[in-house]
XYZ file of C-alpha atoms in Angstrom:
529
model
C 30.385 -28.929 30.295
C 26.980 -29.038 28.823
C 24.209 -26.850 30.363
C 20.585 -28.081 31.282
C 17.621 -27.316 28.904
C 15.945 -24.287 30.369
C 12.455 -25.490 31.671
C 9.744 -23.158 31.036
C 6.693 -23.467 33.657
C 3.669 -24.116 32.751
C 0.449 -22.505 33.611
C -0.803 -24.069 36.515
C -5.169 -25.437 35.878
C -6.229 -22.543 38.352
C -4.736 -19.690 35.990
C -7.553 -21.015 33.227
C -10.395 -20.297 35.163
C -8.730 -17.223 36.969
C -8.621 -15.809 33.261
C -12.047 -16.923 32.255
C -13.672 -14.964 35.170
C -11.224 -11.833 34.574
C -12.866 -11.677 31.548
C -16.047 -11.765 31.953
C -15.826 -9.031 35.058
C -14.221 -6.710 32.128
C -17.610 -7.519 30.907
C -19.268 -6.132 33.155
C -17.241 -3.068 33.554
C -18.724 -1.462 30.397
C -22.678 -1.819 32.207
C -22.606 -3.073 34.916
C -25.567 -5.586 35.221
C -28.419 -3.859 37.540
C -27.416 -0.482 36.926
C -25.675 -0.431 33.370
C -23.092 2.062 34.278
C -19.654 1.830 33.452
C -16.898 0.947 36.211
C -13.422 2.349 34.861
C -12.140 0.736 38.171
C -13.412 -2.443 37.566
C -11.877 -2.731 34.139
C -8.434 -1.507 35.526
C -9.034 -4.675 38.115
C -9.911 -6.762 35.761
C -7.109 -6.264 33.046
C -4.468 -6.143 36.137
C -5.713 -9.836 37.039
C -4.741 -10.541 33.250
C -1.666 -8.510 33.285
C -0.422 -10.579 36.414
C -1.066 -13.658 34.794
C 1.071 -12.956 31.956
C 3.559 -11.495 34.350
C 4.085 -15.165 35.715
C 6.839 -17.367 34.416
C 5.570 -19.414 31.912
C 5.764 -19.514 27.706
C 4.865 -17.867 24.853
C 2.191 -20.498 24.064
C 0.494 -20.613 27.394
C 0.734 -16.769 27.584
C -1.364 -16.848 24.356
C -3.795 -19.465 25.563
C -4.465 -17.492 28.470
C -5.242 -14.210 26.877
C -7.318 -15.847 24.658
C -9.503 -17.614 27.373
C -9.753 -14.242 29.023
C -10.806 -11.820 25.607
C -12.784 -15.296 24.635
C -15.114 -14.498 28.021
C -15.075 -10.882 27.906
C -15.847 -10.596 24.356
C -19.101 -13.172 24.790
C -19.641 -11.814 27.918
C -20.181 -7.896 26.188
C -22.000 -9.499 23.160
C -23.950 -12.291 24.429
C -27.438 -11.088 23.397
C -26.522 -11.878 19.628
C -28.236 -14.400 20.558
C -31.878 -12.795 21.201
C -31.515 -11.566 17.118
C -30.882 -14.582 16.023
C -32.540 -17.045 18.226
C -35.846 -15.207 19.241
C -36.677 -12.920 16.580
C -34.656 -14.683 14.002
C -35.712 -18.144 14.512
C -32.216 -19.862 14.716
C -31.495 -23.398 16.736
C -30.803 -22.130 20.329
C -27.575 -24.514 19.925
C -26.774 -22.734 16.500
C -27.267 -19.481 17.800
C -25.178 -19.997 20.818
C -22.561 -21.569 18.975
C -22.362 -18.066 16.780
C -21.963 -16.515 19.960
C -19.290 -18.115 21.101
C -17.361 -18.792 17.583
C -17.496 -14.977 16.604
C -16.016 -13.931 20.707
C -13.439 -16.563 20.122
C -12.643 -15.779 16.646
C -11.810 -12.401 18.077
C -10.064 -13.416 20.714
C -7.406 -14.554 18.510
C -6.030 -11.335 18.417
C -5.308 -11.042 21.888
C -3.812 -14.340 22.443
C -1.712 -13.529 19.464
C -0.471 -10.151 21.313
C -0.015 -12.036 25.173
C 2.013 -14.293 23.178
C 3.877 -11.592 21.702
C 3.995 -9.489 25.128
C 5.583 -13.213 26.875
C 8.077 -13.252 24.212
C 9.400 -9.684 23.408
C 8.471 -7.545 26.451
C 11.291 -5.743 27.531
C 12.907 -6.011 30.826
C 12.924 -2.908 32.663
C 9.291 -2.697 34.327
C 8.015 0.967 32.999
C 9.142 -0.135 29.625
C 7.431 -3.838 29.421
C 4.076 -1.666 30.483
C 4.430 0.272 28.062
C 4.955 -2.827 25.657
C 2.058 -4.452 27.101
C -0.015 -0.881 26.312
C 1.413 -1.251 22.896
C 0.249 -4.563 21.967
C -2.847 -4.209 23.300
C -3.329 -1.455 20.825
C -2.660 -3.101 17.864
C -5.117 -6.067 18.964
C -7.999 -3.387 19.502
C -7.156 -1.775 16.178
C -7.071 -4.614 14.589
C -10.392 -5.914 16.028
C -11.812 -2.505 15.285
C -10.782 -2.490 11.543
C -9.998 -5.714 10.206
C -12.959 -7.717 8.376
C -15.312 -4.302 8.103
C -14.196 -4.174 12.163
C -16.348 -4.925 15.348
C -14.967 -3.149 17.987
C -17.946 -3.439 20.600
C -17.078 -3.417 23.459
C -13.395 -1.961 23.870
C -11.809 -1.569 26.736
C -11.622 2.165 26.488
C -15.961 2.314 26.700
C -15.769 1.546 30.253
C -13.912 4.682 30.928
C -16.483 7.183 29.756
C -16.336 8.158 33.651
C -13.164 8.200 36.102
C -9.508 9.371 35.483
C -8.696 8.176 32.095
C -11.954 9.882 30.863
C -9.751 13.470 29.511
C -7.480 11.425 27.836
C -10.528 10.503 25.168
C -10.639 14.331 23.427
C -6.247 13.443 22.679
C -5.979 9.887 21.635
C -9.758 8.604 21.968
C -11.321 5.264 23.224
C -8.128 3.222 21.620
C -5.994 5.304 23.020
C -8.016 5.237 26.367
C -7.302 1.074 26.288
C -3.881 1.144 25.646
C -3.571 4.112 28.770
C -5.251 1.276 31.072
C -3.429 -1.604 29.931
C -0.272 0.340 30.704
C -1.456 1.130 34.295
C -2.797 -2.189 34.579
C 0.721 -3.983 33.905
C 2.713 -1.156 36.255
C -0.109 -2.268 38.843
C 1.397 -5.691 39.082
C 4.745 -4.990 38.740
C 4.993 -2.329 41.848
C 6.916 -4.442 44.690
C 7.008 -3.133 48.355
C 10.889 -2.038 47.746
C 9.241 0.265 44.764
C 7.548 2.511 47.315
C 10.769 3.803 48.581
C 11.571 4.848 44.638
C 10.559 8.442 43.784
C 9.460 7.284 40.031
C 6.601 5.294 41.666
C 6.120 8.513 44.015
C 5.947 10.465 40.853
C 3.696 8.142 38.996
C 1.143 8.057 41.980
C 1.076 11.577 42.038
C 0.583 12.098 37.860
C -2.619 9.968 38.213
C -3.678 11.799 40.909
C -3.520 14.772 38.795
C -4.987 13.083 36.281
C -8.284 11.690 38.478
C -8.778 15.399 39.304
C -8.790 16.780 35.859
C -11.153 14.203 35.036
C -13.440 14.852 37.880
C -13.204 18.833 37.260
C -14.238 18.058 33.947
C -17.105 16.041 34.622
C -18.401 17.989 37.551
C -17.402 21.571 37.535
C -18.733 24.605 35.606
C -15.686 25.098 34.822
C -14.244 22.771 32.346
C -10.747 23.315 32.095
C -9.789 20.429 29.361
C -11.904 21.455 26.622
C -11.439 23.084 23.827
C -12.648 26.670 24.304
C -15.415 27.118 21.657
C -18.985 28.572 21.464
C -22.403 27.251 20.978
C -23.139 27.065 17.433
C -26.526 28.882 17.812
C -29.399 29.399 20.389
C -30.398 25.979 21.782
C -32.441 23.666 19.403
C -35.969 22.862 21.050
C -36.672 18.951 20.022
C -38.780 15.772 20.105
C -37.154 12.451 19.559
C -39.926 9.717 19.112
C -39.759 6.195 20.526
C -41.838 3.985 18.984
C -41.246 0.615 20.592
C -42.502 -1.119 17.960
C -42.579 -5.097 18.828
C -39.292 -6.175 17.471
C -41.263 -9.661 15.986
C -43.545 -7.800 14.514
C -42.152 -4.600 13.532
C -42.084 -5.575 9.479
C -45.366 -7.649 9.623
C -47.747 -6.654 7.271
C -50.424 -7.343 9.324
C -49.606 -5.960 13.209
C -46.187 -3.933 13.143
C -46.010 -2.134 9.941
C -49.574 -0.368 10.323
C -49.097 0.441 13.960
C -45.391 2.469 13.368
C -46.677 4.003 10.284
C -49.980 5.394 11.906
C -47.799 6.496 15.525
C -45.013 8.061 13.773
C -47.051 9.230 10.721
C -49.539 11.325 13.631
C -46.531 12.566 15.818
C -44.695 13.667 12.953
C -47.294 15.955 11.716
C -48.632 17.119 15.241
C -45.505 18.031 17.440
C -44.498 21.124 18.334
C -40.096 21.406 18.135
C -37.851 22.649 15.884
C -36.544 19.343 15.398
C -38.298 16.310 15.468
C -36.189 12.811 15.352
C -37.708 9.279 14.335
C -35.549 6.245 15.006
C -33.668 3.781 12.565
C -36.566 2.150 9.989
C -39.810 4.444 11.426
C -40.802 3.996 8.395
C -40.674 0.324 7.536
C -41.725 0.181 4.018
C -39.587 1.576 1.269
C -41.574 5.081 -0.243
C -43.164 2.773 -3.331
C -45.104 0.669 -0.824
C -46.285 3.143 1.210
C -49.843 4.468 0.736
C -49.886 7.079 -1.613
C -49.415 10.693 -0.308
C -48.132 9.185 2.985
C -44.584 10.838 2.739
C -45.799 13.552 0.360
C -47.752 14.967 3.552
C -45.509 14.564 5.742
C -42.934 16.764 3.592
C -45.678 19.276 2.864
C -46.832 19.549 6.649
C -42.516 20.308 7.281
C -42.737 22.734 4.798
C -45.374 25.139 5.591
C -44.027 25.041 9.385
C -40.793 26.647 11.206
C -39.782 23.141 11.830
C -37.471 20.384 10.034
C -37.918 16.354 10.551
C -35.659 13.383 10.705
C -36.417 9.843 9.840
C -35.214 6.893 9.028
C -36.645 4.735 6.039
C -35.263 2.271 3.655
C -34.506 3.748 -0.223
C -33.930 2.662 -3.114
C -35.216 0.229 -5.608
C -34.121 -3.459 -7.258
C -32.696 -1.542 -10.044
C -30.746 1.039 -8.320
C -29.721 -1.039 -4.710
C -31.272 -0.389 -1.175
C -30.156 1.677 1.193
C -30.559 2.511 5.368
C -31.217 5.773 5.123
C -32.300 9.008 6.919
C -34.270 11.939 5.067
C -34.587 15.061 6.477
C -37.506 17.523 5.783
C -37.393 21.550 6.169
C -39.333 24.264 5.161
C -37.770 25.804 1.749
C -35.682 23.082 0.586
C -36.371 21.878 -2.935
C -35.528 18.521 -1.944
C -35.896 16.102 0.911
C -32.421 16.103 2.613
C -30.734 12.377 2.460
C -28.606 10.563 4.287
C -27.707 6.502 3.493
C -25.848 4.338 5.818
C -22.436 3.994 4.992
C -20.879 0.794 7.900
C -22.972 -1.414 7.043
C -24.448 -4.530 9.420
C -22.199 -7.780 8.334
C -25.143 -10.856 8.110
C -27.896 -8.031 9.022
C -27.638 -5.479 5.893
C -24.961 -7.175 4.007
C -23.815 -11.357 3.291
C -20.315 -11.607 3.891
C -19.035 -14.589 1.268
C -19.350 -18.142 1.614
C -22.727 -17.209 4.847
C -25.338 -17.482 3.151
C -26.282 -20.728 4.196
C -26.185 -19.283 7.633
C -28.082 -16.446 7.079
C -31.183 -18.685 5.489
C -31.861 -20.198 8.780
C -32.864 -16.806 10.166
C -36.416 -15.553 9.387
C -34.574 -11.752 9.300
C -35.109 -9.650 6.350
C -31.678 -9.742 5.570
C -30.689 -8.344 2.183
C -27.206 -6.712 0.588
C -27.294 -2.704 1.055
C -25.394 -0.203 -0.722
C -23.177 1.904 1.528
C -23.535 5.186 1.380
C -20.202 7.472 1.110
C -18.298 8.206 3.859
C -18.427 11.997 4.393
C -21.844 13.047 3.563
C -23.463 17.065 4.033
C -24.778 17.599 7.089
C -28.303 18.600 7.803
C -28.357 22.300 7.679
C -30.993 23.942 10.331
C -31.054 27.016 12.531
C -27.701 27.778 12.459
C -26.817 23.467 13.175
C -25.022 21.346 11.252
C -26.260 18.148 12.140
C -24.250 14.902 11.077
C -26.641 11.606 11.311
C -25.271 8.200 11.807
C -27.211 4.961 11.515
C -27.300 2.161 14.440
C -23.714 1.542 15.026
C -22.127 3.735 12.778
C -21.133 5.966 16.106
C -18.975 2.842 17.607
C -16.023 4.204 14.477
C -15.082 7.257 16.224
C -12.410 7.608 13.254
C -15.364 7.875 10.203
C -17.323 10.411 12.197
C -13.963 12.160 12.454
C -13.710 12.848 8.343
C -16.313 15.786 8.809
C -14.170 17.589 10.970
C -11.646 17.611 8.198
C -13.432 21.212 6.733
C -14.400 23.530 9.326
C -17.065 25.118 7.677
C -18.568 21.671 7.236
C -17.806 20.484 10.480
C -21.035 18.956 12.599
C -21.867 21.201 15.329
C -24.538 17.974 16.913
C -24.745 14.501 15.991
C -27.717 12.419 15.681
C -27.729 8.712 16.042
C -30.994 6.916 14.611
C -31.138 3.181 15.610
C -33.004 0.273 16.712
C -32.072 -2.395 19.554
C -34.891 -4.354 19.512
C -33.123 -6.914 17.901
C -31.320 -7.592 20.899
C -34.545 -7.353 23.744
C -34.117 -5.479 27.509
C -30.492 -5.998 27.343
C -27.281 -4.732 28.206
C -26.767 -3.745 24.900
C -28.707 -0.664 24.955
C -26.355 0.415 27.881
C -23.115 -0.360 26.323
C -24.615 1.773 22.918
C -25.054 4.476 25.533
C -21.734 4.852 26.829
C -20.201 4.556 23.141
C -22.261 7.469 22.305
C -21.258 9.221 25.047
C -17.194 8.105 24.623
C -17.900 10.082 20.842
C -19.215 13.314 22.421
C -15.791 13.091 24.615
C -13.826 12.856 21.539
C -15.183 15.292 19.514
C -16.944 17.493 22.277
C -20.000 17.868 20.363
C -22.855 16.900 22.050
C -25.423 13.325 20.544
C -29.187 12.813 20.179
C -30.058 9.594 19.793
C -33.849 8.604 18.599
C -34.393 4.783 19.281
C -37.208 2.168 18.705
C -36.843 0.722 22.577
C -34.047 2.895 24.210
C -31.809 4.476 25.108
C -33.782 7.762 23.711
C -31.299 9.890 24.902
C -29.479 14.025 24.767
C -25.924 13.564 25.397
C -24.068 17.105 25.926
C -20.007 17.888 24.706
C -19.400 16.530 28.284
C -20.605 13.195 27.661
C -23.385 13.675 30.373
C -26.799 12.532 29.727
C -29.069 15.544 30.296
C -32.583 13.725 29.144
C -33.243 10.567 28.285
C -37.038 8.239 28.278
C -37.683 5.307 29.754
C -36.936 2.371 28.030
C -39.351 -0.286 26.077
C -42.148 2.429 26.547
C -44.102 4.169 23.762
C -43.263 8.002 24.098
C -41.494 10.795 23.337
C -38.493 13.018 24.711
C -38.775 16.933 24.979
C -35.647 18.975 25.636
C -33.028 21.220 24.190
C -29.314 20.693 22.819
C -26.829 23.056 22.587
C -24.381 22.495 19.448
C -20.560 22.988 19.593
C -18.815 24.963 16.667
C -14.930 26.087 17.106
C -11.858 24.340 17.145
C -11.642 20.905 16.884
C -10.626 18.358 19.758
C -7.138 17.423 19.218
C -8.020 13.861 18.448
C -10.682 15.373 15.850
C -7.798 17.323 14.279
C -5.356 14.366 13.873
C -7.996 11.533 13.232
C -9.147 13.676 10.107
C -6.247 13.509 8.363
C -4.624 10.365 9.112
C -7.026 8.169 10.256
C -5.822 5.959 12.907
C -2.673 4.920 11.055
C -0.460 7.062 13.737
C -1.853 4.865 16.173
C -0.616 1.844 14.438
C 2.362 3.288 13.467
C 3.064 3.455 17.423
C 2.246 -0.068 17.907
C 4.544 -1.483 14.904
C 7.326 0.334 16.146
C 7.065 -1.040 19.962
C 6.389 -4.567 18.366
C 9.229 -3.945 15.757
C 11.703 -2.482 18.396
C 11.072 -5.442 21.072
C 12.188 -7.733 18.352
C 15.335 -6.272 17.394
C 15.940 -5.842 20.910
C 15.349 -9.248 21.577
C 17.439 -10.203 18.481
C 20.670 -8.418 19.469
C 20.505 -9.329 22.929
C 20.285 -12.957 21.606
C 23.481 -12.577 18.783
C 25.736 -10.931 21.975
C 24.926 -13.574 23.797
C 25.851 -15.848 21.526
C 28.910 -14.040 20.625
C-alpha cells in the first residue's frame, strides 16, 4: 500500500508581518525610544514571538524566510541612522542611502534565516533539548555576524540585558553568551503547556531564574556585590575632566568654521583644567600634527609636562609615506615621549575601502581614506598607579580584543577609556545603544569605562556597569568626577577569552549543530531499516 506525501504547512501571510514587528520591538529593547534604556524583558518577548513562530509546523524554507524577515527588521531597526552619515553629512541620494540601510540589515540577516532553517530541520525533539538547540544556533549566527567580514555585531541581543536577570551571566560567558542564555529561555517560554506546570523540572526551572533575577538585582543594587570577583582598587581614585566638544558634525573638518573652533576649545581646556586626567574625544584634533600651526602640540606637551597631570587625545598620525592612523596620544609629566595609541578595528567604508566599493564610497562627501590598523594588544597608559587601555569609537563593541590585555596580569588595564565621535549619526539612538555596549564591557571585565565624546554620551561607567556621571548631550562642556580602577583577578570570561578567543564558544555551537545532524541522520537510516 503506498503512503501519502507528507504535506508540510505553510506559513500562513499573518506570520510575515507578525515577524517583521517582532523584530523591530527587539529593536527597541536595546534603547528604548524616549528613554534609551534597555528592556531585557522586552527582548525576551520579542525573541519568544520568534521562537513560537518557528515552533509552528511548517518547513525548513519558510522557517528561514521568517527569521530572516524578523533579524531583517531588527537589524535596520538598531542601525537605521546609517543613514544620517551618509545621507546628511555625507551627501548620498536619500534612496541610495536608504537602500544601504536596508541591503547591509538584510545581508545580515542571512545568517539568521540560515540558523531558523537549521533549528526547523535538526532541532531535537525533547523540549529542554530543542531550546537548547535553538540557544545554540543562535550563537553561531551572532558569532558569525560579530566576526565574519571584519564583524558588525551592533546591536546583539545580549546589549539589551545590561540590566535584569541575565545581567551576572555577562562576567562568565559575556554578551554572546548572554544571547544564546535568552534565546534558550525564549524557546522553553513557548514550549511550557498547562500539563507542564504539574512537572517539577518546570518547578525547578522557575525557581533557578528566580535565583538568578535576585543575584542580578543584588548585584546591581546592593553594597554588597556578591558575583564579582573580589579585587581591590588599583590606586586612590583618579580626579578627571573629559571634554565634549560638540563640534558641528558638517563642519567639524572645514577649514573655514569647524577646524578653528575645536582646535581653539580643546587647545584652551587642555592647557587650563585642573584633573589628573584630562580626556579629549575621537579626532579633537582634526588636522594631522604637520598641518597644525606650529608649536600648537609642542605646548600642549610642554604645559603636561611641567604639571602633576597627564592628557588624552585623539588626532590623526601619520604621513603619505608611512600610512595614517586614528590615534590617541597621551601626554605626562617625565615621559621622553608622547604616549601613542593607533586604532586597531578599523571603520569598513569610513577608515578603510573594502574591495570592489569604491564607487560607493565616491558619492559621499566623507573624508574617507584607507588607515593602518594599529596592533592588537598595545601598552597601556601608565599614570598614578592606572593602567589605562584606550579604544577608539567602536573598538569597545569586540569584547574579545579588549580581552588580549588581560592575558598578562601585570599589564592588565585597571580603567578603560573609549574616545569617539557620534556625530556622524545626529541625536540618535545610537549614542544610547554605544552606552549600554560600554557598559555590557565593564560587566565582562569588571573594570570600570570613561568615555570622552564629541556629542554624547560623555560618560563614567563603574565595574558595575552603572553610570555614575555623565553630561548632557549635543552641549559644549565638560564632565568632572572621579573613577576608581579595578586591579586583581580577572573575570572568568576575561580569563578564558584571553587565551582562546571565542573559539570555545564556537566550538559549542558546531557540536550542537554537528550532533542534531547525526541525530537526525540515524534516526532517518533506522527508520528506513
Amino acid at each position: 500500500m503506498a503512503l501519502a506525501p507528507v504535506q508540510v504547512p505553510h506559513a500562513a501571510p499573518w506570520q510575515w508581518p507578525l515577524a517583521l514587528c517582532a523584530g523591530l520591538a527587539q529593536a527597541a529593547s536595546l534603547a528604548l525610544p524616549g528613554s534609551g534604556q534597555p528592556a531585557w524583558w522586552l527582548q525576551l518577548a520579542s525573541m519568544a514571538v520568534l521562537a513560537w513562530l518557528l515552533h509552528r509546523p511548517m518547513g525548513w524554507r519558510r522557517a528561514a524566510g521568517i527569521g530572516w524577515v524578523f533579524a531583517t527588521a531588527w537589524l535596520a531597526g538598531t542601525f537605521w541612522w546609517l543613514y544620517i552619515s551618509m545621507h546628511t553629512y555625507g551627501g548620498l541620494a536619500a534612496p541610495l542611502a536608504a537602500a544601504a540601510v536596508l541591503a547591509l540589515a538584510a545581508f545580515l540577516g542571512v545568517y539568521y534565516a540560515v540558523i531558523s532553517g537549521f533549528f526547523k530541520a535538526l532541532a531535537p525533539k525533547g523540549r529542554a533539548l530543542g531550546a537548547l538547540f535553538f540557544g545554540m544556533v543562535w550563537l553561531l549566527a551572532e558569532l558569525a555576524r560579530g566576526q565574519w567580514w571584519t564583524g558588525f555585531p551592533w546591536g546583539a541581543a545580549g546589549y539589551a540585558h545590561v540590566e535584569g536577570p541575565l545581567a551576572a551571566l555577562a562576567r562568565i560567558v559575556g554578551v554572546y553568551g548572554i544571547g544564546c542564555a535568552a534565546a534558550v529561555l525564549a524557546m522553553l517560554l513557548v514550549q511550557v503547556r498547562r500539563r507542564d506546570l504539574r512537572n517539577p523540572h518546570a518547578w525547578a526551572l522557575a525557581l533557578a531564574l528566580l535565583i538568578l533575577g535576585g543575584a542580578a538585582a543584588l548585584q546591581r543594587h546592593c553594597a554588597v556585590n556578591l558575583c564579582h570577583t573580589p579585587m581591590a582598587p588599583a590606586a586612590p581614585a583618579l580626579p578627571l575632566v573629559l571634554l565634549q566638544g560638540n563640534i558641528p558634525q558638517d563642519e567639524k573638518f572645514q577649514p573655514g568654521s569647524g577646524v578653528p573652533m575645536a582646535l581653539q576649545w580643546y587647545g584652551d581646556r587642555l592647557t587650563s583644567l585642573e584633573g589628573a586626567l584630562v580626556v579629549a574625544p575621537e579626532t579633537a584634533i582634526p588636522l594631522l600634527p604637520q598641518q597644525l600651526t606650529p608649536g600648537y602640540l609642542d605646548a600642549i606637551a610642554q604645559h603636561f609636562a611641567r604639571k602633576g597631570q597627564a592628557a588624552l587625545l585623539g588626532i590623526p598620525l601619520g604621513s603619505l609615506e608611512t600610512g595614517y592612523t586614528n590615534s590617541v596620544v597621551g601626554f605626562q609629566p617625565g615621559a621622553a615621549q608622547p604616549y601613542r595609541y593607533d586604532k586597531h578595528h578599523l571603520v569598513p567604508f569610513g577608515e578603510f575601502i573594502p574591495p570592489f566599493f569604491r564607487w560607493f564610497t565616491e558619492r559621499m562627501n566623507i573624508p574617507l581614506g584607507d588607515f593602518s590598523r594599529g596592533s592588537l594588544a598595545q601598552a597601556p597608559f601608565a599614570w598614578q598607579g592606572e593602567r589605562i587601555a584606550p579604544n577608539i569609537c567602536y573598538e569597545d563593541l569586540f569584547g574579545e580584543e579588549l580581552a588580549v590585555q588581560f592575558a598578562q596580569a601585570e599589564n592588565a588595564p585597571t580603567i578603560f577609556v573609549n574616545l569617539s565621535n557620534i556625530g556622524w549619526f545626529g541625536n540618535t539612538l545610537a549614542i544610547d545603544q554605544h552606552l549600554a555596549i560600554s557598559r555590557m564591557r565593564t560587566l565582562e571585565f569588571e573594570r570600570p569605562m570613561v568615555r570622552a565624546t564629541n556629542t554624547g554620551a560623555t560618560a563614567i561607567i563603574d565595574h558595575r556597569g552603572i553610570v555614575t556621571h555623565q553630561l548632557q548631550r549635543h552641549m559644549r562642556g565638560m564632565l568632572k568626577g572621579e573613577v576608581q580602577g579595578r586591579s586583581g583577578a580577572a573575570t572568568p570570561y576575561a580569563a578564558w577569552v584571553s587565551r582562546f578567543g571565542l573559539w570555545p564558544l564556537w566550538a559549542l555551537g558546531v557540536l550542537a549543530l554537528a550532533a542534531a545532524g547525526m541525530r537526525r541522520r540515524w534516526n532517518g537510516a533506522v527508520h528506513t531499516g
